Every structure is written in C-alpha cells, then in structure tokens.
Amino acid sequence: MKKISLILNFSIIFVLIFLGFKQVQADINIYDIEISNMTNGRATIKWATDTKTRGEIRYGLDADNLNRYMGYSLYDLRHESILSGLEKDQIYYYRIVAFQENNENESTYTQSFSTADMINTDKPQFEEVDILQIVDDGIAISWTTNENTKAKVYYGTNESNLSKSKSFRSFEMDHSAIITGLKSAENYFL
C-alpha cells in the first residue's frame, strides 16, 4: 500500500513538473449593476465582482461604437465610477470590463440606460442679449441661452419695481420679444 501511495505521489509531482504549474483562476462574475444619480450630464455607475478586479467602462450613443471610456486602477470587490458628458433624453449603451491583477478579464454584454429623467440643477446662462429695434412706443429684443428655457421678461420705469411682464411658454434657446405700449420719452428697465 505504501508503494502505491509513493508511486501515486511521484506521478502527481512528475505531471506537475513536466506539464508546468498552471495557476487556476477564478471566474470573474460582474453583478449588481446600478446606474443612479443622473444629474447635470453625469451618472454614477456601481457594480460588484466576486474577485478583486479593476474596472473599465466603455459607453456611447451607438451600441456598435462605445467611443467613451472611464477606467481606474484600484483592485476591489465593490466598484463605483462616474460617467460624464451625458446628454438629456438619450439612450446610452455601455459595457463593463473587469480585470484581475494577472490581466485576466471578463466583460458584460452591452447594456443600455436612458437619460430621459436626468435632472439639471445648473442654472441657464445668457449667451447673448441684443436690442434689435427701438420705436416710439415699443422695443424688439432677442436673447440666447445655453439650453432650452422658457422666459418671462419683466420691465417697468422703476428699476426696483419692474411691474409689467411678458411670458413665453415654449422651451427654446433663441428667444425674441416685441414689447409695445411703452410711453414715449420714458426710461424703461428690463
């Protein structure tokens, strides 16, 4: 019995030496993917792996051309990153690639998310304001904003009490207004 055990041990050692030691790698499972906090052109993406990995996220507007990239080099089980440059009301496609320290990797299939509910907390900015024409009892003005906005123009003869207004209910970037019924030779503030 000792001879059989000794021969078996030598056989195992022989196989390991002559066939080489192959390091057994654990499969990489990527799970619990969550996309949240869609605000101001950014979104948080979180996921987990069952072995320590670093991550890369490839994303874009075309499932066949994931032309944007976000990556980091920290090896961990829980992962979080920020996707930036997102536009509202778009469908984005993405794939997560997880790398082990030996560069073995696994990727998810291409998935998607929508930015239809993305929140914008940045205040719109005026890009240009022009007085187009002034006539005896009116004024024509135009202005441009950096995003689609509705507008309400306040005006009056007292800078601290703009008592009249004109509203524009459609969302646009380029606006124009004609305000009439003004008194001739009177100073007005907008």
Short mmCIF file of C-alpha atoms in Angstrom, two decimals:
data_model
loop_
_atom_site.label_atom_id
_atom_site.label_comp_id
_atom_site.label_asym_id
_atom_site.label_seq_id
_atom_site.Cartn_x
_atom_site.Cartn_y
_atom_site.Cartn_z
CA MET A 1 0.00 0.00 0.00
CA LYS A 2 2.88 2.32 0.80
CA LYS A 3 4.39 1.54 -2.63
CA ILE A 4 1.15 2.50 -4.43
CA SER A 5 0.86 5.71 -2.41
CA LEU A 6 4.52 6.58 -3.10
CA ILE A 7 4.12 5.89 -6.85
CA LEU A 8 0.93 7.97 -6.95
CA ASN A 9 2.66 10.92 -5.22
CA PHE A 10 5.64 10.72 -7.61
CA SER A 11 3.23 10.55 -10.56
CA ILE A 12 1.47 13.71 -9.42
CA ILE A 13 4.79 15.52 -8.92
CA PHE A 14 6.01 14.31 -12.33
CA VAL A 15 2.86 15.60 -14.07
CA LEU A 16 3.11 18.96 -12.32
CA ILE A 17 6.80 19.40 -13.17
CA PHE A 18 6.68 18.30 -16.80
CA LEU A 19 3.33 19.81 -17.73
CA GLY A 20 4.02 23.01 -15.83
CA PHE A 21 2.19 24.60 -12.98
CA LYS A 22 -0.96 26.24 -14.28
CA GLN A 23 -2.40 28.76 -11.92
CA VAL A 24 -6.11 28.20 -11.57
CA GLN A 25 -8.04 31.43 -11.96
CA ALA A 26 -11.43 32.10 -10.52
CA ASP A 27 -14.12 33.17 -12.94
CA ILE A 28 -14.98 36.85 -12.75
CA ASN A 29 -18.64 37.48 -12.15
CA ILE A 30 -19.93 41.04 -12.58
CA TYR A 31 -23.25 41.65 -10.85
CA ASP A 32 -25.44 44.20 -9.01
CA ILE A 33 -25.01 46.81 -11.73
CA GLU A 34 -26.77 50.04 -10.81
CA ILE A 35 -26.91 53.41 -12.56
CA SER A 36 -28.09 56.30 -10.41
CA ASN A 37 -27.72 60.00 -9.59
CA MET A 38 -28.24 61.22 -13.16
CA THR A 39 -27.66 64.93 -12.71
CA ASN A 40 -26.11 67.67 -14.86
CA GLY A 41 -24.72 65.39 -17.56
CA ARG A 42 -23.28 62.81 -15.16
CA ALA A 43 -24.36 59.44 -13.77
CA THR A 44 -22.96 57.14 -11.09
CA ILE A 45 -22.42 53.51 -12.08
CA LYS A 46 -21.87 50.84 -9.41
CA TRP A 47 -21.24 47.11 -9.66
CA ALA A 48 -19.69 44.23 -7.75
CA THR A 49 -17.33 41.39 -8.63
CA ASP A 50 -16.71 38.16 -6.75
CA THR A 51 -12.93 38.54 -7.05
CA LYS A 52 -10.80 41.67 -6.74
CA THR A 53 -10.66 43.49 -10.08
CA ARG A 54 -10.14 46.91 -11.54
CA GLY A 55 -12.70 48.25 -13.96
CA GLU A 56 -13.16 49.89 -17.31
CA ILE A 57 -16.45 51.21 -18.64
CA ARG A 58 -16.90 51.82 -22.33
CA TYR A 59 -20.03 53.75 -23.27
CA GLY A 60 -21.60 55.79 -26.06
CA LEU A 61 -24.73 56.60 -28.05
CA ASP A 62 -24.20 53.73 -30.52
CA ALA A 63 -24.14 50.11 -29.31
CA ASP A 64 -21.59 49.31 -32.02
CA ASN A 65 -19.34 52.27 -31.18
CA LEU A 66 -18.72 52.64 -27.45
CA ASN A 67 -16.40 55.59 -28.02
CA ARG A 68 -16.21 56.95 -24.45
CA TYR A 69 -14.05 55.43 -21.76
CA MET A 70 -13.79 55.57 -17.98
CA GLY A 71 -11.34 53.42 -16.06
CA TYR A 72 -9.42 53.17 -12.81
CA SER A 73 -6.62 51.05 -11.40
CA LEU A 74 -7.84 50.20 -7.86
CA TYR A 75 -8.48 46.46 -7.35
CA ASP A 76 -11.60 45.85 -5.27
CA LEU A 77 -14.84 43.84 -4.98
CA ARG A 78 -17.24 46.85 -4.97
CA HIS A 79 -16.85 49.36 -7.77
CA GLU A 80 -18.14 52.86 -8.44
CA SER A 81 -17.39 55.34 -11.19
CA ILE A 82 -18.85 58.47 -12.78
CA LEU A 83 -19.93 58.61 -16.42
CA SER A 84 -19.73 62.18 -17.70
CA GLY A 85 -20.68 64.15 -20.80
CA LEU A 86 -24.19 62.69 -20.90
CA GLU A 87 -26.95 64.46 -22.78
CA LYS A 88 -30.58 64.50 -21.66
CA ASP A 89 -33.18 62.36 -23.45
CA GLN A 90 -30.69 59.91 -24.95
CA ILE A 91 -30.18 56.15 -24.80
CA TYR A 92 -26.59 55.26 -23.81
CA TYR A 93 -25.01 51.86 -24.29
CA TYR A 94 -22.25 50.55 -22.04
CA ARG A 95 -20.08 47.55 -21.25
CA ILE A 96 -18.09 46.91 -18.07
CA VAL A 97 -14.75 45.10 -18.34
CA ALA A 98 -13.27 43.71 -15.10
CA PHE A 99 -9.52 42.91 -14.96
CA GLN A 100 -7.77 40.76 -12.37
CA GLU A 101 -4.18 41.59 -11.39
CA ASN A 102 -2.87 38.96 -13.82
CA ASN A 103 -4.80 40.77 -16.60
CA GLU A 104 -7.41 38.02 -16.96
CA ASN A 105 -10.66 39.82 -17.77
CA GLU A 106 -14.36 39.43 -18.24
CA SER A 107 -16.90 41.83 -19.69
CA THR A 108 -20.63 42.23 -19.53
CA TYR A 109 -22.75 42.14 -22.62
CA THR A 110 -23.67 45.58 -23.98
CA GLN A 111 -26.43 47.12 -21.88
CA SER A 112 -28.27 50.44 -22.01
CA PHE A 113 -29.78 53.18 -19.89
CA SER A 114 -31.85 56.28 -20.62
CA THR A 115 -31.17 59.86 -19.54
CA ALA A 116 -34.82 60.87 -20.00
CA ASP A 117 -35.16 61.50 -16.26
CA MET A 118 -31.78 63.21 -15.84
CA ILE A 119 -32.04 66.23 -13.55
CA ASN A 120 -30.46 69.55 -14.49
CA THR A 121 -29.67 71.74 -11.49
CA ASP A 122 -27.35 74.10 -13.36
CA LYS A 123 -28.92 77.49 -13.87
CA PRO A 124 -29.26 78.54 -17.54
CA GLN A 125 -26.84 81.19 -18.72
CA PHE A 126 -27.46 84.07 -21.10
CA GLU A 127 -25.11 83.86 -24.05
CA GLU A 128 -26.22 86.95 -25.92
CA VAL A 129 -28.78 89.75 -25.42
CA ASP A 130 -29.48 92.25 -28.21
CA ILE A 131 -31.76 95.23 -28.64
CA LEU A 132 -32.95 94.83 -32.22
CA GLN A 133 -35.01 97.98 -32.60
CA ILE A 134 -36.47 100.81 -30.55
CA VAL A 135 -39.51 102.71 -31.81
CA ASP A 136 -41.65 105.42 -30.23
CA ASP A 137 -43.85 103.07 -28.17
CA GLY A 138 -42.02 99.71 -28.28
CA ILE A 139 -38.84 97.69 -28.36
CA ALA A 140 -37.73 94.49 -30.09
CA ILE A 141 -35.18 92.38 -28.20
CA SER A 142 -33.59 88.96 -28.65
CA TRP A 143 -31.53 86.72 -26.40
CA THR A 144 -29.89 83.32 -26.48
CA THR A 145 -29.44 80.89 -23.60
CA ASN A 146 -27.10 77.91 -23.30
CA GLU A 147 -30.02 75.49 -23.00
CA ASN A 148 -33.73 75.40 -23.81
CA THR A 149 -35.61 77.74 -21.48
CA LYS A 150 -38.98 79.36 -21.04
CA ALA A 151 -38.86 83.09 -20.41
CA LYS A 152 -40.63 85.91 -18.67
CA VAL A 153 -39.46 89.45 -19.40
CA TYR A 154 -40.06 91.91 -16.57
CA TYR A 155 -40.00 95.62 -17.39
CA GLY A 156 -41.00 98.96 -15.98
CA THR A 157 -39.95 102.58 -15.41
CA ASN A 158 -38.60 101.92 -11.90
CA GLU A 159 -35.51 99.65 -11.73
CA SER A 160 -36.52 98.28 -8.33
CA ASN A 161 -40.17 97.74 -9.32
CA LEU A 162 -40.49 96.03 -12.69
CA SER A 163 -44.27 95.96 -12.58
CA LYS A 164 -45.07 94.65 -16.08
CA SER A 165 -44.14 91.35 -17.70
CA LYS A 166 -44.47 89.31 -20.86
CA SER A 167 -44.27 85.49 -20.78
CA PHE A 168 -43.00 83.00 -23.35
CA ARG A 169 -44.19 79.45 -22.71
CA SER A 170 -42.23 77.36 -25.22
CA PHE A 171 -38.78 75.96 -24.43
CA GLU A 172 -36.19 77.44 -26.80
CA MET A 173 -32.57 78.57 -26.86
CA ASP A 174 -33.17 81.52 -29.19
CA HIS A 175 -35.79 84.00 -28.00
CA SER A 176 -37.20 87.26 -29.30
CA ALA A 177 -39.81 89.62 -27.96
CA ILE A 178 -41.63 92.72 -29.05
CA ILE A 179 -42.88 94.83 -26.16
CA THR A 180 -45.39 97.54 -27.10
CA GLY A 181 -47.47 100.08 -25.26
CA LEU A 182 -44.48 101.94 -23.83
CA LYS A 183 -44.63 105.67 -23.15
CA SER A 184 -42.59 107.84 -25.46
CA ALA A 185 -39.50 109.60 -23.99
CA GLU A 186 -39.65 107.46 -20.82
CA ASN A 187 -36.73 105.37 -19.47
CA TYR A 188 -37.51 101.66 -19.16
CA PHE A 189 -35.66 98.84 -17.40
CA LEU A 190 -35.75 95.11 -18.37
#
